[in-house]
Every structure is written in C-alpha cells, then in structure tokens.
Short mmCIF file of C-alpha atoms in Angstrom, two decimals:
data_model
loop_
_atom_site.label_atom_id
_atom_site.label_comp_id
_atom_site.label_asym_id
_atom_site.label_seq_id
_atom_site.Cartn_x
_atom_site.Cartn_y
_atom_site.Cartn_z
CA GLY A 1 -6.52 10.68 9.34
CA ALA A 2 -2.76 10.88 9.14
CA VAL A 3 -1.34 12.85 6.23
CA VAL A 4 1.68 11.89 4.19
CA SER A 5 2.96 14.04 1.37
CA GLN A 6 5.33 13.35 -1.49
CA HIS A 7 7.25 15.74 -3.66
CA PRO A 8 7.37 15.99 -6.57
CA SER A 9 4.16 14.38 -7.74
CA ARG A 10 5.50 13.98 -11.23
CA VAL A 11 8.99 14.20 -12.69
CA ILE A 12 10.45 13.69 -16.12
CA CYS A 13 14.19 13.43 -16.45
CA LYS A 14 16.86 12.44 -18.91
CA SER A 15 18.61 9.12 -18.72
CA GLY A 16 21.68 9.28 -16.51
CA THR A 17 20.43 11.95 -14.15
CA SER A 18 19.53 11.47 -10.51
CA VAL A 19 16.12 12.20 -9.08
CA LYS A 20 15.24 12.81 -5.44
CA ILE A 21 11.77 12.10 -4.08
CA GLU A 22 10.71 13.38 -0.67
CA CYS A 23 8.24 11.76 1.67
CA ARG A 24 6.94 13.72 4.63
CA SER A 25 4.61 12.87 7.46
CA LEU A 26 2.80 16.14 8.00
CA ASP A 27 1.05 15.72 11.31
CA PHE A 28 2.84 12.88 13.07
CA GLN A 29 6.27 11.43 13.72
CA ALA A 30 7.36 8.35 11.86
CA THR A 31 10.40 6.35 12.90
CA THR A 32 9.74 4.03 10.02
CA MET A 33 8.73 4.80 6.49
CA PHE A 34 8.38 2.47 3.56
CA TRP A 35 9.10 2.89 -0.13
CA TYR A 36 7.09 1.01 -2.72
CA ARG A 37 7.22 0.81 -6.46
CA GLN A 38 4.23 0.18 -8.68
CA PHE A 39 4.35 -0.61 -12.37
CA PRO A 40 1.31 0.19 -14.54
CA LYS A 41 -1.66 -1.95 -13.62
CA LYS A 42 0.46 -3.91 -11.18
CA SER A 43 0.61 -4.30 -7.44
CA LEU A 44 2.84 -2.45 -5.04
CA MET A 45 6.23 -3.97 -4.38
CA LEU A 46 8.09 -3.01 -1.25
CA MET A 47 11.52 -1.68 -2.09
CA ALA A 48 12.91 -0.78 1.30
CA THR A 49 12.16 0.10 4.88
CA SER A 50 13.51 3.48 5.89
CA ASN A 51 14.57 3.86 9.51
CA GLU A 52 15.25 7.21 11.11
CA GLY A 53 18.85 7.48 12.18
CA SER A 54 20.00 4.23 10.65
CA LYS A 55 20.50 2.52 7.33
CA ALA A 56 17.55 1.46 5.27
CA THR A 57 16.66 -2.19 4.92
CA TYR A 58 16.32 -3.19 1.29
CA GLU A 59 14.22 -6.00 -0.09
CA GLN A 60 15.84 -8.74 -2.07
CA GLY A 61 16.64 -7.69 -5.59
CA VAL A 62 16.60 -3.95 -4.90
CA GLU A 63 19.93 -2.26 -5.61
CA LYS A 64 21.09 -0.22 -2.63
CA ASP A 65 23.41 1.91 -4.71
CA LYS A 66 20.72 2.58 -7.24
CA PHE A 67 18.00 3.60 -4.84
CA LEU A 68 19.51 5.67 -2.05
CA ILE A 69 17.33 6.19 0.98
CA ASN A 70 17.92 8.74 3.69
CA HIS A 71 15.69 9.15 6.72
CA ALA A 72 16.97 12.42 8.07
CA SER A 73 14.29 13.15 10.62
CA LEU A 74 11.14 11.74 12.16
CA THR A 75 9.07 13.40 9.45
CA LEU A 76 11.19 13.09 6.32
CA SER A 77 12.54 10.28 4.20
CA THR A 78 14.07 10.71 0.76
CA LEU A 79 14.53 8.28 -2.09
CA THR A 80 17.14 9.14 -4.69
CA VAL A 81 17.12 7.24 -7.95
CA THR A 82 20.70 7.51 -9.12
CA SER A 83 21.72 7.46 -12.77
CA ALA A 84 18.15 6.87 -13.79
CA HIS A 85 17.34 4.81 -16.86
CA PRO A 86 14.07 4.26 -18.72
CA GLU A 87 13.46 0.99 -16.87
CA ASP A 88 13.33 3.00 -13.64
CA SER A 89 10.20 4.73 -14.89
CA SER A 90 7.49 3.84 -12.43
CA PHE A 91 5.12 5.09 -9.75
CA TYR A 92 6.93 5.42 -6.43
CA ILE A 93 4.87 5.52 -3.27
CA CYS A 94 5.95 6.04 0.32
CA SER A 95 4.11 5.24 3.49
CA ALA A 96 4.55 5.96 7.16
CA CYS A 97 3.30 4.67 10.48
CA ARG A 98 2.53 6.84 13.45
CA GLU A 99 5.21 6.17 16.04
CA SER A 100 2.86 6.67 18.95
CA LEU A 101 0.46 4.02 17.74
CA ARG A 102 2.61 1.00 16.87
CA PRO A 103 1.52 -1.33 15.49
CA ASP A 104 -0.21 1.01 13.18
CA THR A 105 -1.79 1.32 9.85
CA GLN A 106 0.42 2.54 7.05
CA TYR A 107 -0.67 5.82 5.57
CA PHE A 108 0.39 6.36 2.03
CA GLY A 109 1.60 9.39 0.19
CA PRO A 110 0.01 10.38 -3.11
CA GLY A 111 2.88 8.88 -5.10
CA THR A 112 5.48 10.21 -7.52
CA ARG A 113 5.34 9.30 -11.17
CA LEU A 114 8.84 9.10 -12.59
CA THR A 115 9.43 9.08 -16.32
CA VAL A 116 12.97 8.64 -17.56
CA LEU A 117 13.51 9.53 -21.18
CA ALA B 1 6.60 -16.54 3.32
CA GLN B 2 3.56 -14.36 3.20
CA LYS B 3 1.29 -14.24 0.21
CA VAL B 4 -1.93 -12.48 -0.67
CA THR B 5 -4.08 -13.63 -3.56
CA GLN B 6 -6.78 -11.60 -5.22
CA ALA B 7 -8.03 -13.92 -7.91
CA GLN B 8 -10.38 -11.39 -9.46
CA THR B 9 -8.35 -9.18 -11.76
CA GLU B 10 -11.24 -7.07 -13.00
CA ILE B 11 -14.90 -6.83 -12.07
CA SER B 12 -17.63 -4.74 -13.66
CA VAL B 13 -21.07 -4.30 -12.16
CA VAL B 14 -23.96 -2.03 -12.84
CA GLU B 15 -24.51 0.78 -10.40
CA LYS B 16 -26.53 -0.16 -7.31
CA GLU B 17 -25.56 -3.80 -7.51
CA ASP B 18 -23.67 -5.43 -4.67
CA VAL B 19 -20.16 -6.70 -5.32
CA THR B 20 -17.74 -8.82 -3.32
CA LEU B 21 -13.98 -8.68 -3.73
CA ASP B 22 -12.15 -11.79 -2.65
CA CYS B 23 -8.89 -11.99 -0.74
CA VAL B 24 -7.07 -15.12 0.36
CA TYR B 25 -3.86 -14.96 2.36
CA GLU B 26 -1.04 -17.21 3.52
CA THR B 27 1.15 -16.67 6.55
CA ARG B 28 2.97 -18.67 9.18
CA ASP B 29 2.49 -16.01 11.81
CA THR B 30 -0.17 -16.47 14.44
CA THR B 31 -0.44 -12.73 14.87
CA TYR B 32 -0.91 -10.66 11.75
CA TYR B 33 -2.90 -7.82 10.30
CA LEU B 34 -5.06 -7.61 7.23
CA PHE B 35 -5.87 -4.47 5.31
CA TRP B 36 -7.89 -3.20 2.43
CA TYR B 37 -6.83 -0.13 0.47
CA LYS B 38 -8.56 1.68 -2.36
CA GLN B 39 -6.56 3.21 -5.20
CA PRO B 40 -8.64 5.59 -7.33
CA PRO B 41 -7.37 6.81 -10.71
CA SER B 42 -5.45 9.60 -8.98
CA GLY B 43 -3.10 6.95 -7.62
CA GLU B 44 -3.21 7.67 -3.91
CA LEU B 45 -3.92 4.68 -1.70
CA VAL B 46 -6.81 5.21 0.66
CA PHE B 47 -6.93 3.15 3.82
CA LEU B 48 -10.25 1.33 4.30
CA ILE B 49 -9.81 -1.13 7.14
CA ARG B 50 -7.34 -2.94 9.36
CA ARG B 51 -8.15 -6.19 11.11
CA ASN B 52 -5.90 -8.19 13.43
CA SER B 53 -5.81 -11.95 13.38
CA PHE B 54 -7.55 -12.31 16.73
CA ASP B 55 -10.58 -10.35 15.74
CA GLU B 56 -12.83 -12.37 13.48
CA GLN B 57 -15.85 -10.19 13.89
CA ASN B 58 -17.29 -8.97 10.67
CA GLU B 59 -17.31 -5.24 10.25
CA ILE B 60 -19.70 -2.90 8.53
CA SER B 61 -18.99 0.70 7.66
CA GLY B 62 -21.74 2.30 5.67
CA ARG B 63 -21.98 0.49 2.36
CA TYR B 64 -18.77 -1.42 3.04
CA SER B 65 -18.52 -4.68 4.92
CA TRP B 66 -15.75 -7.16 5.53
CA ASN B 67 -15.92 -10.88 6.22
CA PHE B 68 -12.85 -12.33 7.94
CA GLN B 69 -12.66 -16.13 8.19
CA LYS B 70 -9.46 -17.63 9.58
CA SER B 71 -10.67 -21.15 8.75
CA THR B 72 -10.43 -20.37 5.05
CA SER B 73 -7.75 -17.65 5.33
CA SER B 74 -10.01 -15.19 3.63
CA PHE B 75 -10.79 -11.54 4.15
CA ASN B 76 -13.47 -10.58 1.65
CA PHE B 77 -14.79 -7.11 1.02
CA THR B 78 -18.36 -6.35 -0.02
CA ILE B 79 -19.75 -3.10 -1.36
CA THR B 80 -23.51 -2.86 -1.28
CA ALA B 81 -25.50 -0.58 -3.55
CA SER B 82 -22.39 0.25 -5.53
CA GLN B 83 -21.81 3.74 -6.86
CA VAL B 84 -19.72 5.08 -9.71
CA VAL B 85 -17.33 6.65 -7.18
CA ASP B 86 -16.48 3.16 -6.01
CA SER B 87 -14.66 2.55 -9.28
CA ALA B 88 -11.02 1.98 -8.37
CA VAL B 89 -8.40 -0.68 -7.84
CA TYR B 90 -8.75 -2.37 -4.48
CA PHE B 91 -5.80 -3.98 -2.75
CA CYS B 92 -5.83 -6.49 0.05
CA ALA B 93 -2.66 -6.56 2.13
CA LEU B 94 -1.09 -8.49 4.99
CA SER B 95 1.48 -7.42 7.55
CA GLU B 96 3.47 -9.31 10.12
CA SER B 97 3.06 -9.13 13.85
CA PHE B 98 3.76 -6.23 16.17
CA GLY B 99 6.78 -4.15 15.40
CA ASN B 100 7.14 -4.94 11.73
CA GLU B 101 4.56 -3.45 9.48
CA LYS B 102 5.97 -4.54 6.15
CA LEU B 103 3.00 -4.98 3.87
CA THR B 104 2.54 -7.74 1.36
CA PHE B 105 0.02 -6.68 -1.24
CA GLY B 106 -2.24 -8.72 -3.43
CA THR B 107 -2.29 -7.98 -7.12
CA GLY B 108 -5.40 -5.87 -6.81
CA THR B 109 -8.90 -6.02 -8.25
CA ARG B 110 -9.96 -3.35 -10.69
CA LEU B 111 -13.60 -2.55 -10.00
CA THR B 112 -15.65 -0.67 -12.56
CA ILE B 113 -19.12 0.53 -11.70
CA ILE B 114 -21.21 1.05 -14.80
CA PRO B 115 -23.70 3.92 -14.57
#
C-alpha cells in the first residue's frame, strides 16, 4: 500500500514557539494532502486541504495565520503551528491521495503528537 | 452537509465472538465513497475498505465483512471470530464525489476484545 510519513512523531515545546510538522508521500506523488487534528478519544477533524503549488483551503473555524500550510512539492506538505499554546496540544495527522488514481483512498501518516507546555 | 454517525461509542466482546460496528451516513450527493479505518493504540490509521455509492455488493475479506445498504444509509462492519489484535478504534468515513476527497469521519467505536 501507499506509504505516508510524518516527522516528527512526537514534539514537546514551550508556549510561544513555532513547530513545523512534515508530511511526505514516500512512494507516490500527491497533488493534494490533508491535515487533520484529533483530540484524545475524539474523532478526526479536517483542518485544511493542502494543494501543491497553491494556497491551502482551510475549514471553517481554523485560523490560517495560526496553522500555516505549505505544499512545496508533490511529495511534501508542511504544517507549522505558530506561537503554539497549550490548547494547540493535539494529535496531528496528514493524509495523501495518489495523483494517478483519483479518486483515491486517503492514506494516512502515523501522526504527530504535539504537547505545548 | 455530510454527516457520519457511529452510535456505538465502546464495545467489548470476548475473543472469538462476532461483532458488528454500525455506521449511518447522511449526504446529498448521489455519488460518494464510504470508508472504514482502524486506529490501533499506536495512532496510525489503517485503511480497511472503500466502497462507492453505486456498488452495494457486500464484501468479505478474511474475517472482515461489510454490509452496505443505501436504503437505510448504513455501512456496517462485522468482524467474525474476533481476536485480541482487533482491539482498536474503528472509524467510518464519507467523502464527496470524484475530485474532492475530503473525508467526514464518524466519532469512532472503541472495540475491546477480551482474551
């Protein structure tokens, strides 16, 4: 199956710092990647759709300036949590679809657990 | 608006028993896709199945089977002869038609298999 990686898998940072999370499709190209957020024992909530070469599309209620998304290439999207605060602590998961097989199943990365102190 | 409902928050069964996880969805689209994902304690979502709205055939894959009924807007998932490794949170999800794979997830069902 398709492989999606995320880095780092776990990060702890101080309040006020910025944290960058990378999402890579390892064996396929992905024009579109998705970023989700999951609180403990809760469902996944879509934050934004990341499009290669263009601006991300954010879901209602998600702050664009808070969660910066950059889709620099067909295999890499990054999510930067700017000026992180404890309420940003969560499990962040990315997913990607294989461009050659649209519509396609989303393949998920292993997730990044962010803890803001 | 799309919505996915998984009414069962938590289920516990004894190993080797069969268990069915329910999923009911709402959508205005005539073309859509339904999914099931497994999330073990490690956190990574594992893809189990994708079904499009025009394919109502039930599917069996080993101990897993899925029952899709458009008449009741349901896409239920059954595990037969459950095993401890099946313990996980299972999510049902819905996506729109071709070209937009935004997923709407249900709230998940936490399945515990008791040895």
